[in-house]
XYZ file of C-alpha atoms in Angstrom:
633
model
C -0.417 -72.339 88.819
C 1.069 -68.729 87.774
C 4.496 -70.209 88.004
C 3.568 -73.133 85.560
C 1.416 -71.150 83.230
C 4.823 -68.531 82.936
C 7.144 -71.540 82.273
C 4.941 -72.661 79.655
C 4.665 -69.041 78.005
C 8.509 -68.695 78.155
C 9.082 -72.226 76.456
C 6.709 -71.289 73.830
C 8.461 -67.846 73.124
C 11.832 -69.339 73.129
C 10.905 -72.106 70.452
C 9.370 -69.064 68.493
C 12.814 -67.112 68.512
C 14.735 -70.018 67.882
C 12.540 -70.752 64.862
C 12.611 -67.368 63.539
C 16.454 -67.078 64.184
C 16.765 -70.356 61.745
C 14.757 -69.319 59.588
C 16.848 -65.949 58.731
C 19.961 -68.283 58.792
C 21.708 -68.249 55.629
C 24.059 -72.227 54.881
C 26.801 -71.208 52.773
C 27.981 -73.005 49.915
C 31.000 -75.463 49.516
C 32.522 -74.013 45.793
C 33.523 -77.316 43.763
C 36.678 -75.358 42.626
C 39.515 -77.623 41.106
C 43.262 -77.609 41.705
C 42.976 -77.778 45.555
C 43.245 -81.443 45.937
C 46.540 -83.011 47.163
C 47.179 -84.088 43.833
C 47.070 -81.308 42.397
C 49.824 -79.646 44.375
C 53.275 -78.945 43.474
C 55.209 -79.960 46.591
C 59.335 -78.250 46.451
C 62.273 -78.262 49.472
C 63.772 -75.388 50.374
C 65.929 -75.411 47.472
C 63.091 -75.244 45.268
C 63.458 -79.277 43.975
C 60.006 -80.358 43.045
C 59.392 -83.948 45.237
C 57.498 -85.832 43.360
C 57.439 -88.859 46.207
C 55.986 -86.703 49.266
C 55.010 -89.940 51.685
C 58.638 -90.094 52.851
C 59.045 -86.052 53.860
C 60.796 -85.980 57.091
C 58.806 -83.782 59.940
C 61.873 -82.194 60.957
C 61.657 -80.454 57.500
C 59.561 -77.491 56.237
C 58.295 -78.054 52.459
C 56.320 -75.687 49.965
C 52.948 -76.645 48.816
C 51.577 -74.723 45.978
C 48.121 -74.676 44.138
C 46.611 -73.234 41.214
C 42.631 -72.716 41.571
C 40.018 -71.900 39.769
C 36.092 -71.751 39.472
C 34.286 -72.635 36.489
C 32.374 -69.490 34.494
C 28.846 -68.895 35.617
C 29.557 -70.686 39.164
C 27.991 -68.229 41.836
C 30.573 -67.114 44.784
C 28.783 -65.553 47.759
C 30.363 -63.690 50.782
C 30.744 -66.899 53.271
C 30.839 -69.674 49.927
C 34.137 -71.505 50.939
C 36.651 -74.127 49.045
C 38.132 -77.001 50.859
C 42.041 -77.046 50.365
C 43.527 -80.899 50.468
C 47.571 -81.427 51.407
C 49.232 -83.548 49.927
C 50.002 -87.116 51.560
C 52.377 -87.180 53.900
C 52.266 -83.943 55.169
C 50.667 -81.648 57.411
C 50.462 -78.258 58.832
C 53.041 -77.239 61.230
C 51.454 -74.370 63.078
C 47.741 -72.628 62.929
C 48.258 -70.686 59.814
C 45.951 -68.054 58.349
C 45.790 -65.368 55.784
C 44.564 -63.448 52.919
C 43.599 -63.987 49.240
C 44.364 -60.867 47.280
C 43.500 -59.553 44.003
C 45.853 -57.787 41.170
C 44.521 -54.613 43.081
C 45.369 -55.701 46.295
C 41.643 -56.416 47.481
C 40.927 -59.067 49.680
C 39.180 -61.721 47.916
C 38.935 -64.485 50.611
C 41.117 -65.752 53.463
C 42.520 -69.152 53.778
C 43.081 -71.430 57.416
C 44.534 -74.699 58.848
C 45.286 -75.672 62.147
C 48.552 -77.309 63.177
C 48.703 -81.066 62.198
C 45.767 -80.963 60.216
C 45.836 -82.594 56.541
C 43.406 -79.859 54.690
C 42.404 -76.428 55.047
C 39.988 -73.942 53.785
C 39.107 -70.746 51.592
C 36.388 -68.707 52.718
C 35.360 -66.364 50.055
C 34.245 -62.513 50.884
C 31.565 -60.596 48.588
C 34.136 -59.314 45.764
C 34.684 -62.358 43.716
C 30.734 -62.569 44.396
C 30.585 -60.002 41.551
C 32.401 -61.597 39.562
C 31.177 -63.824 36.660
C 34.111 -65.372 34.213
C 38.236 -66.043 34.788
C 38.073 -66.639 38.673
C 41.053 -68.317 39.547
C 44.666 -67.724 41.564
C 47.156 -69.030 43.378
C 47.868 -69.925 47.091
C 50.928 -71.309 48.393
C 52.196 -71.950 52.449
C 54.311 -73.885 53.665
C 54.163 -77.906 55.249
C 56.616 -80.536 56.983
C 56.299 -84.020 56.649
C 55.334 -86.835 58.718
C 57.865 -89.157 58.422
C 60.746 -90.102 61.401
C 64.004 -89.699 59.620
C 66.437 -92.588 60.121
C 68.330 -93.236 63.810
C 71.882 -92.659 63.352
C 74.978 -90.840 65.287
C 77.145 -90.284 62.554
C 76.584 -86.284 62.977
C 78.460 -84.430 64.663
C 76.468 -80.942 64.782
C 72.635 -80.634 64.206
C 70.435 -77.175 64.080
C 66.596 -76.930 63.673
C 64.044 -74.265 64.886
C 60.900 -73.563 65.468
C 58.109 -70.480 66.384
C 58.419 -69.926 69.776
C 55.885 -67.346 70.361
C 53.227 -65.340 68.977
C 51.904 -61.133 69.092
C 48.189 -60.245 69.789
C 47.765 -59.977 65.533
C 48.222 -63.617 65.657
C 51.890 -63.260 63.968
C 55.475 -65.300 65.207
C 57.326 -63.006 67.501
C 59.957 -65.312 68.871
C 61.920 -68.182 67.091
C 63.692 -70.867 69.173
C 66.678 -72.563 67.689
C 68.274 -75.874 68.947
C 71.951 -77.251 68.359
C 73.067 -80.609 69.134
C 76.237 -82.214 69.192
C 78.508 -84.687 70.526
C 75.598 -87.143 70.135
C 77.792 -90.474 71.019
C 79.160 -88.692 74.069
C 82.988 -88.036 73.537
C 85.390 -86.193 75.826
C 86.176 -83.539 72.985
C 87.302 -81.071 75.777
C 86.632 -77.519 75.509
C 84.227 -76.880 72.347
C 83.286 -73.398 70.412
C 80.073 -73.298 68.214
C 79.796 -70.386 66.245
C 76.209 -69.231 65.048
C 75.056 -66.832 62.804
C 71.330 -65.126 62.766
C 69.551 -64.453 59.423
C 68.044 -61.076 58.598
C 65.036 -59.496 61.287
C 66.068 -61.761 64.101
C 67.917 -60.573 67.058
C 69.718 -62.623 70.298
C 67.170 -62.530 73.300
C 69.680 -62.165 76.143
C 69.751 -64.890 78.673
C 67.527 -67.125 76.753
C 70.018 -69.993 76.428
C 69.565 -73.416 78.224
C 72.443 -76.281 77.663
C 71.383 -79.918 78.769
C 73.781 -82.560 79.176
C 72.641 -86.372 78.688
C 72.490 -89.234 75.941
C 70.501 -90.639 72.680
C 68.884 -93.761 73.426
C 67.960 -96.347 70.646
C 64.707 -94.384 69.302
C 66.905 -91.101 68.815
C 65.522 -88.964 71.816
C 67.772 -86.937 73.708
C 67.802 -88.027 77.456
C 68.766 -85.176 79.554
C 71.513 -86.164 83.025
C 72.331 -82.811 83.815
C 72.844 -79.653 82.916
C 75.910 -77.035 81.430
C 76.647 -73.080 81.015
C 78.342 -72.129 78.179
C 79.889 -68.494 78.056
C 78.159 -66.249 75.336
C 79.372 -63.270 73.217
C 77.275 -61.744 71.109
C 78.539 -59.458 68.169
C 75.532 -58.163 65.868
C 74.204 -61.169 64.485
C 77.595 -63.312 65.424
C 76.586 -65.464 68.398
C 79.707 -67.455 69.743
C 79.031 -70.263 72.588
C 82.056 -71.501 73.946
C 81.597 -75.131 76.229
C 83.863 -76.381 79.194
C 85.053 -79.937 79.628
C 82.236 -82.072 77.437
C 81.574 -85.390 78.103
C 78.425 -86.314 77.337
C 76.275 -85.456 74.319
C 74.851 -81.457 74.431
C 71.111 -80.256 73.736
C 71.148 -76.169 73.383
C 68.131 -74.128 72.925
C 68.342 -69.877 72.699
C 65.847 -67.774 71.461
C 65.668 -64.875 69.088
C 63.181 -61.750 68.554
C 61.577 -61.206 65.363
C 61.139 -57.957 63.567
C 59.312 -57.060 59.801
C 57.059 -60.086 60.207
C 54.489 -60.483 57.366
C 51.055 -62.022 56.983
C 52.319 -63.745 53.773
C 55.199 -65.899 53.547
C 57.974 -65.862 56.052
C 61.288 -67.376 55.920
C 64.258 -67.804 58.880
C 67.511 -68.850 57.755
C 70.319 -69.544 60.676
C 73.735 -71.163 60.508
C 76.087 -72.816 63.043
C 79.412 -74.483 62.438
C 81.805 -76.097 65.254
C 85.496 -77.525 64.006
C 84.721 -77.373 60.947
C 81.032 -78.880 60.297
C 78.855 -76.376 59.088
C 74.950 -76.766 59.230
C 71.518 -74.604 59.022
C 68.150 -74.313 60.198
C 65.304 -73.044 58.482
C 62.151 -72.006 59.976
C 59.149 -70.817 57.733
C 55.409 -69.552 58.070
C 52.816 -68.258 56.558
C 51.800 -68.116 53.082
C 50.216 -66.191 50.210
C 46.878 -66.251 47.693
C 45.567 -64.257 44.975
C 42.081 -64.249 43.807
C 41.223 -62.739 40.619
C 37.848 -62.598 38.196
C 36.569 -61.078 35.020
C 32.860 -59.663 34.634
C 30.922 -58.546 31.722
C 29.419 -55.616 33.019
C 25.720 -54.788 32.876
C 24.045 -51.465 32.501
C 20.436 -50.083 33.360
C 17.922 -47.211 33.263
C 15.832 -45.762 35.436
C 12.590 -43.636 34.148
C 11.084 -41.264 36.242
C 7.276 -40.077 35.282
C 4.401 -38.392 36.597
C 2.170 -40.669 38.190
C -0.982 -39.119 36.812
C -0.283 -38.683 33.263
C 3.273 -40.694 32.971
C 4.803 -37.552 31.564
C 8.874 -37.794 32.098
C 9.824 -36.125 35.032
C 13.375 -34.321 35.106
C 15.412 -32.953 38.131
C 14.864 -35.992 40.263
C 18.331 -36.795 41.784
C 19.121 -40.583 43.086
C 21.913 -42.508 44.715
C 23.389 -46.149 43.769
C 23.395 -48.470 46.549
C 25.618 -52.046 46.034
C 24.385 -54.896 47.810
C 25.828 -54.288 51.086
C 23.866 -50.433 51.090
C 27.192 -49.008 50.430
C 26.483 -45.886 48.042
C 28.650 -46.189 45.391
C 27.377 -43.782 42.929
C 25.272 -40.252 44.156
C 23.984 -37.121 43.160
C 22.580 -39.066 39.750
C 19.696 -36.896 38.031
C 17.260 -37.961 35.049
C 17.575 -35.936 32.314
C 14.750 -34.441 30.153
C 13.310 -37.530 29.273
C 13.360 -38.643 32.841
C 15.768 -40.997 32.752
C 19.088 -42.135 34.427
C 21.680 -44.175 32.520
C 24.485 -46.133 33.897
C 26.824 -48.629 32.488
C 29.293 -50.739 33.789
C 28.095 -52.178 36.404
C 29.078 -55.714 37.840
C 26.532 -58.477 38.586
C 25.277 -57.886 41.501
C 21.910 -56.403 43.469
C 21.784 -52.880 43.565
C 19.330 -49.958 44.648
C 18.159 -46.368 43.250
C 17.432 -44.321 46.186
C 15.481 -41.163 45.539
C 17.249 -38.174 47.425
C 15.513 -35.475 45.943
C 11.962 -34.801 44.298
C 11.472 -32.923 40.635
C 9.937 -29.671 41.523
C 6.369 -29.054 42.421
C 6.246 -33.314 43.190
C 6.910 -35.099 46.313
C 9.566 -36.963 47.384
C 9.352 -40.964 47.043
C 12.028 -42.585 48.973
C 10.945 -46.298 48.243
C 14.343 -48.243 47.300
C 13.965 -49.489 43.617
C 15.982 -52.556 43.667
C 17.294 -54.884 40.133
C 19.708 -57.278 39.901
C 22.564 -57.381 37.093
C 22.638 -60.837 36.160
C 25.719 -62.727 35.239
C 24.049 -64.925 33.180
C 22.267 -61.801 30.930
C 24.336 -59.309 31.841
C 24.379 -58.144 27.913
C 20.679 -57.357 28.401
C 20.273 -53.471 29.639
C 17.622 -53.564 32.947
C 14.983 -51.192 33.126
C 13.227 -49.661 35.933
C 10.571 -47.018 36.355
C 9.549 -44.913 39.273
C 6.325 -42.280 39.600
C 6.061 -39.427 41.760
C 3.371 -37.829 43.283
C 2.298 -33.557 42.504
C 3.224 -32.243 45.940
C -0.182 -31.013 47.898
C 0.484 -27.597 48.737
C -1.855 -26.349 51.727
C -3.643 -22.949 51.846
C -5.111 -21.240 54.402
C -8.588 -19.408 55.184
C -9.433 -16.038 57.253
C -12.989 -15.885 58.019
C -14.138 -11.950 59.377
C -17.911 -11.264 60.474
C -18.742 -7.633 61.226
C -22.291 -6.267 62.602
C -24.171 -5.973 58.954
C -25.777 -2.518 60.504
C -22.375 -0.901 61.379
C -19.889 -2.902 60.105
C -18.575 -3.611 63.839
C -15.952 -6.297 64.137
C -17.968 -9.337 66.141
C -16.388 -11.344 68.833
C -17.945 -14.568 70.301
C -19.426 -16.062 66.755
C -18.903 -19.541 66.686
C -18.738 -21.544 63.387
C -18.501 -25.208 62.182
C -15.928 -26.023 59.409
C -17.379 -28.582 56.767
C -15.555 -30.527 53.586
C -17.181 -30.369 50.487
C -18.607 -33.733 51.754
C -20.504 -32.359 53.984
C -18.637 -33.904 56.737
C -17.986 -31.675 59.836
C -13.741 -31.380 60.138
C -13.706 -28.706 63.004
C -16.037 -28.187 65.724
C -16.338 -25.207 68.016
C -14.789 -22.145 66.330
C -14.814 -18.785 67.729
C -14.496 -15.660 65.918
C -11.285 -13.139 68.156
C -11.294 -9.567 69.111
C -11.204 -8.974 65.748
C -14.119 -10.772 64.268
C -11.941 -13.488 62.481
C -11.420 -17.127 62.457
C -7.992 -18.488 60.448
C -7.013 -22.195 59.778
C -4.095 -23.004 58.560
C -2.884 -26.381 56.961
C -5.778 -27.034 54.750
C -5.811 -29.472 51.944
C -6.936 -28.158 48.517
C -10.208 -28.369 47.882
C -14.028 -26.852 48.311
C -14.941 -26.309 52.111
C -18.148 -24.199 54.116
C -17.918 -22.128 57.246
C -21.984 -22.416 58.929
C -22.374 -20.766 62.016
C -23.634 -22.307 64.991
C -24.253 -19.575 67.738
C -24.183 -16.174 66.888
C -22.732 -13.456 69.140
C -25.017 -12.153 71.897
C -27.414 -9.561 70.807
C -27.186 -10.370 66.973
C -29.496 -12.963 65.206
C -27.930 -16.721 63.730
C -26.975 -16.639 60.441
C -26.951 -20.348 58.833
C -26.377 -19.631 55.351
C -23.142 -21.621 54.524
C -20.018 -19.888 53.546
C -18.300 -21.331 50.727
C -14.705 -20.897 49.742
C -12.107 -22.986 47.773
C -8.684 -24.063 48.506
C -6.398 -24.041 45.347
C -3.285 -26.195 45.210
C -0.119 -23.582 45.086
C -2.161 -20.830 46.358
C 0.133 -19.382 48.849
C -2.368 -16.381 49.798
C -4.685 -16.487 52.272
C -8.750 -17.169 51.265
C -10.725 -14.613 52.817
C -14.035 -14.942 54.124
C -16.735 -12.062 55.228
C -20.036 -13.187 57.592
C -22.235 -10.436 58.970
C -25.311 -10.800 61.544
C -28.293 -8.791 62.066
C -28.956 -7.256 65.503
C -31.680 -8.372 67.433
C -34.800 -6.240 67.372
C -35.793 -5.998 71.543
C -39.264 -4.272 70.384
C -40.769 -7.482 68.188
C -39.154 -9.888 70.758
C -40.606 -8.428 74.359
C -44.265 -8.840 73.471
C -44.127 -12.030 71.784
C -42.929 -13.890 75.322
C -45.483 -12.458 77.534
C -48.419 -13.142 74.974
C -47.547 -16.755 73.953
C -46.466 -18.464 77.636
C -49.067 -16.955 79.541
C -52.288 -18.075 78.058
C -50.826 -21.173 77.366
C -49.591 -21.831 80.840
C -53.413 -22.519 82.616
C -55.575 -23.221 79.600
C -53.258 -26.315 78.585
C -51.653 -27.058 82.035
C -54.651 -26.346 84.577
C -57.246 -28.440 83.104
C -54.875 -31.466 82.243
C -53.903 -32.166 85.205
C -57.255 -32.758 87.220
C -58.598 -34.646 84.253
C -56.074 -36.771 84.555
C -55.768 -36.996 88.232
C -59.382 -37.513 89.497
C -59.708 -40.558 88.112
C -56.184 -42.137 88.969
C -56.710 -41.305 92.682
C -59.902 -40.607 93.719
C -58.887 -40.942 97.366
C -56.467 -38.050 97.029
C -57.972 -35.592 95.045
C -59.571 -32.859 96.211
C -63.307 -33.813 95.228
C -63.441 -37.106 95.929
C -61.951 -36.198 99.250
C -65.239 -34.791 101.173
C -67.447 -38.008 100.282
C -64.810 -40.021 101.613
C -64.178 -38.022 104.937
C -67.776 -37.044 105.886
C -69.046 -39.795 106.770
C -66.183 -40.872 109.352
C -65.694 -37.281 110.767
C -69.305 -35.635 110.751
C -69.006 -34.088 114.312
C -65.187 -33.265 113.985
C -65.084 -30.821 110.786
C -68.408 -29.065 110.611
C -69.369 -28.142 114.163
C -66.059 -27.085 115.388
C -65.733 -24.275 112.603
C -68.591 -23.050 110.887
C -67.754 -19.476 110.728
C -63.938 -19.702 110.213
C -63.947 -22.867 107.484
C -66.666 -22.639 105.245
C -66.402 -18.430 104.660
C -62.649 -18.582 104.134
C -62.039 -21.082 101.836
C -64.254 -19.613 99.430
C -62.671 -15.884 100.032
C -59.194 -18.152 98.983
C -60.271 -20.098 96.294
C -62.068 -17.878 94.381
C -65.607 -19.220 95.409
C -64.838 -23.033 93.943
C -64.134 -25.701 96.115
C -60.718 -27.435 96.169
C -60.369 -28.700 92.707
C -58.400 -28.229 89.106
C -58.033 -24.308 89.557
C -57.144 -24.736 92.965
C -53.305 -24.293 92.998
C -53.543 -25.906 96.832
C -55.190 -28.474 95.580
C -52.829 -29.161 92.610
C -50.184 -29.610 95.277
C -52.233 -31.805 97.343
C -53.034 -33.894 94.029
C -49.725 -33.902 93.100
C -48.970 -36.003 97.028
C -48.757 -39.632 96.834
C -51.473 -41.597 99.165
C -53.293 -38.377 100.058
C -50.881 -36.130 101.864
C -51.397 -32.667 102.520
C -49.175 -29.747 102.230
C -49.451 -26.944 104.545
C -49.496 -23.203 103.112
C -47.991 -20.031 103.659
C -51.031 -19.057 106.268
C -50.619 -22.527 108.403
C -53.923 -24.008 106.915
C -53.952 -27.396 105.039
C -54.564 -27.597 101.217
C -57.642 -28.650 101.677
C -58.805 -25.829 103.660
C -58.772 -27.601 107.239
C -56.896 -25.946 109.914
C -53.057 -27.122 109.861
C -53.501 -29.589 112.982
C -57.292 -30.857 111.984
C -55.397 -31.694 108.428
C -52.712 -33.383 109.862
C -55.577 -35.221 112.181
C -57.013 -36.402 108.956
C -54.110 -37.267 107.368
C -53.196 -39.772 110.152
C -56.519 -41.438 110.400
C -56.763 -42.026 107.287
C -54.036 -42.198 105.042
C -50.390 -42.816 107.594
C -51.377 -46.396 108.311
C -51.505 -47.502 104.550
C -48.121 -45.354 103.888
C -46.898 -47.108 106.667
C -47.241 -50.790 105.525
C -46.239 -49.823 101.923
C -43.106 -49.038 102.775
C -42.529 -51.746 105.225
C -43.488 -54.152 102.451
C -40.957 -52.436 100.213
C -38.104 -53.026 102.896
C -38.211 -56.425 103.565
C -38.745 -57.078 99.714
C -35.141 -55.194 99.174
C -33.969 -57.343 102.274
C -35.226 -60.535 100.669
C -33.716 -59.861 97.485
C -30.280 -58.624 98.926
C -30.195 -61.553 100.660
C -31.151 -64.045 97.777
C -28.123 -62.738 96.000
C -25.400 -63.086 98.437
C -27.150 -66.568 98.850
C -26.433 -66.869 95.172
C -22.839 -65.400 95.145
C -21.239 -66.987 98.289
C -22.485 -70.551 97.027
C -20.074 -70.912 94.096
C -17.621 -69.253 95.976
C -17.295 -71.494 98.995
């Protein structure tokens, strides 16, 4: 049951999270910008010719594709808003290809991607053109081969192409790998030399060449038979490759290091030329985008005031935070009509920051946040903030002294009250010295009242008022005195007031009170119950010792309300009798004639009381574990 009632918890608090984590989930915006569509594109060779015609492009070929963008005025661009780039028919991306959108300053705007042999790509746009309102346009340009298969024909005698043949852990080429061909129809041409020539930034990777030997078939792919090692001498960028006996047609692959490799447009040139035919390769990648935007800037003012009376407030310093909680502006400070004015600004959320308080008010570090508004940025925004006067605490010193001698008095103990009346510290006690002090204490009107005085001096209540001013940086001071006790007023008054009242209020009380509650126990009542059954026991067997005594004890009165031994016997439940200091009973009797009496008549009723008591509690006990074990089972 615990293991289902914790799945059910945990389902519950995972559809919570994933609610809440979709609900703080921003969708970015496709920009409708125009001049990205394939269309639109301006597609050139490597010569620069414009090709008008692009479905026929050859993919052995690497072509320029260039676009000029732009967003219409008043269109908002947040950080993550992207722009979907179209190529043109018939080509496609050659590699994964991705890089940077720059401003005139050289501030990245946005960054553009496309994977290899995809047909569109796409601009993701960072927060700076997001602050920009008018003029946002650019330019972005990379590079694209076609998708057509060029014609099969053998009528070439050399053939060089290349390609990216590896990449470095910032995503950019590193190695290039270049292929020559010839010989395609397979002649015996004997011995040949091909002489190749590397552009600028690339260097010959030693051992990186591989020569197959085979044939074209009818589609134009090169079917490898076997394999052959040409001898290699490398001279700077002069690469010569000098073949043995060929027969058959040759495939050749080498590869060469890259250095100076940019994240914007890159471009390979290599030649190769063999009895007089002379060809090139070209490999290309990357491109290049600019980004660029006009604002008119906005301004605003903030107004600091009292918060009481609204009066300007000067000296309060504030930062400028942009959007991101960048500070881009500090140590700002209104001026003597409280204010802060700053122009300039670019659409765009911002915040004032309070860093420090005017003096004598308290600091208020709530952001104030506005907006500059693209669409009313000629309209100046105003703001307002209001400070608090700082509360300055005081302090109190509270001395009592003996008001006969002037002594310093230890032990006093005092209350601490607000002006309402409400107690705000309990329980203090006056030092060595005779003084209290609190620290920390808000301005206003407060009372000390004592609440025990020092031993041997009198309680004074009268409150102690004293004020707490705001500012006040001196201590308040407080004097209390107390009287001493008089000992010659106090002595007699005790004695004279607890004695009489002791027996004239307690003495008669009780017996009134008792006789007629139990009659069987007290005292009086006592002899006209116990005559009768013991006639021959009490009287005969001490008639000198019982009846003289008790009187010489009691004061001449039978046991009754002045009779402290009869109190206590009174005071017994069901009749039983105490014995006193001389071994007699309460009553008078003899100590083992009173405990005679007290079993014959009085132990047999105690007796069944209490057994009646004991199997009641049984009964009970038993009717509730009767009544607990039942639901239980």
């Amino acid at each position: 049951m615990r293991v289902k009632l914790f799945s059910v918890l945990l389902g519950l608090l995972t559809v919570l999270a994933t609610v809440l984590v979709l609900g703080r989930t921003v969708k970015a915006d496709v920009i409708p910008a125009t001049g990205l569509t394939g269309s639109a594109a301006v597609v050139t060779d490597r010569d620069g010719k414009v090709i008008t015609d692009t479905s026929t492009l050859s993919k052995w070929e690497d072509f320029t594709v260039k676009y000029d963008w732009s967003v219409r005025d008043g269109q908002p661009i947040a950080a993550g808003d992207t722009a979907t780039v179209e190529l043109p028919a018939g080509t496609v991306a050659p590699v994964d290809l991705s890089f940077p959108l720059k401003d005139d300053n050289g501030r990245v705007v946005g960054n553009f991607t496309i994977k290899a042999g995809e047909t569109s790509g796409v601009i993701t746009f960072n927060e700076a053109l997001a602050q920009t309102g008018t003029n946002r346009a650019g330019v972005l340009q990379f590079y694209v081969k076609g998708t057509a298969d060029s014609d099969v024909h053998f009528d070439w005698k050399l053939n060089k192409i290349g390609w990216i043949g590896s990449y470095d852990e910032q995503g950019l080429p590193a190695t290039l790998t270049w292929n020559i061909a010839f010989n395609p129809t397979g002649q015996n041409v004997g011995t040949v030399v091909v002489n190749d020539t590397l552009g600028p930034n690339q260097s010959y990777i030693p051992g990186s060449v591989v020569a197959q030997t085979g044939s074209y078939n009818n589609a134009g792919n090169f079917v490898q038979s076997g394999t052959i090692v040409p001898k290699v001498v490398v001279n700077g960028n002069q690469l010569t490759f000098t073949f043995s006996n060929v027969t058959t047609a040759v495939n050749m692959v080498y590869n060469s290091k890259l250095t100076k490799v940019t994240e914007g447009s890159n471009n390979w040139n290599n030649s190769a030329s063999m009895n007089g035919t002379t060809v090139s390769g070209n490999v290309s990648y990357g491109g290049n985008g600019t980004g660029n935007g006009d604002n008119q800037l906005g301004s605003v003012t903030l107004t600091k005031q009292d918060a009481t009376t609204k009066a300007a407030l000067s000296g309060a310093e504030y930062q400028l935070l942009d959007s991101t909680g960048e500070v881009i502006q500090s140590g700002l400070t209104t001026d003597e009509n409280g204010d802060i004015n700053i122009t300039d600004l670019i659409p765009g959320h911002y915040q004032f920051v309070e860093t420090k308080a005017p003096t004598g008010y308290t600091l208020n570090s709530t952001p104030i946040d506005f907006t500059i508004d693209a669409d009313t940025v000629t309209t100046p925004v105003k703001v307002a903030q209001f400070d608090e006067k700082a509360v300055v605490t005081g302090s109190v010193i509270l001395t009592k002294t003996a008001a006969n001698d002037g002594q310093a008095l230890a032990g006093a103990t005092y209350d601490l009250k607000d002006a309402a009346g409400q107690t705000i510290r309990h329980g203090l006690v006056t030092n060595t010295l005779g003084q209290i002090q609190i620290d920390e204490l808000a301005p206003g009107r407060y009372q000390f009242v004592e609440t025990k005085a020092p031993a041997g001096y009198e309680l004074n209540q009268t409150p102690l008022d004293f004020t707490i001013v705001n500012g006040q940086t001196a201590a308040v001071t407080v004097k209390a005195t107390d009287q001493p006790e008089q000992p010659g007023t106090t002595a007699p008054e005790q004695p004279g007031t607890t004695e009489p009242e002791q027996p004239g209020t307690t003495e008669p009380e009780q017996p009134g009170t008792t006789e007629p509650e139990q009659p069987g126990t007290t005292a009086p009542e006592q002899p006209g119950t116990t005559e009768p059954e013991q006639p021959g026991t009490t009287a005969p067997e001490q008639p000198g010792t019982t009846t003289p005594e008790q009187p010489g004890t009691t004061t001449g009165q039978p046991a009754g309300p002045d009779n402290g031994a009869s109190d206590a016997s009174a005071s017994i439940p069901n009749g039983h009798n105490q014995v006193s200091s001389n071994g007699h009973g309460t009553l008078g009797l003899p100590a083992d004639q009173a405990g005679q009496t007290s079993q014959a008549t009085t132990l047999p009723q105690t007796n069944e009381s209490h057994q009646s008591l004991i199997i009641a509690v049984l009964g009970l006990a038993l009717l509730l574990l009767m009544i607990v074990w039942v639901p239980f089972k």
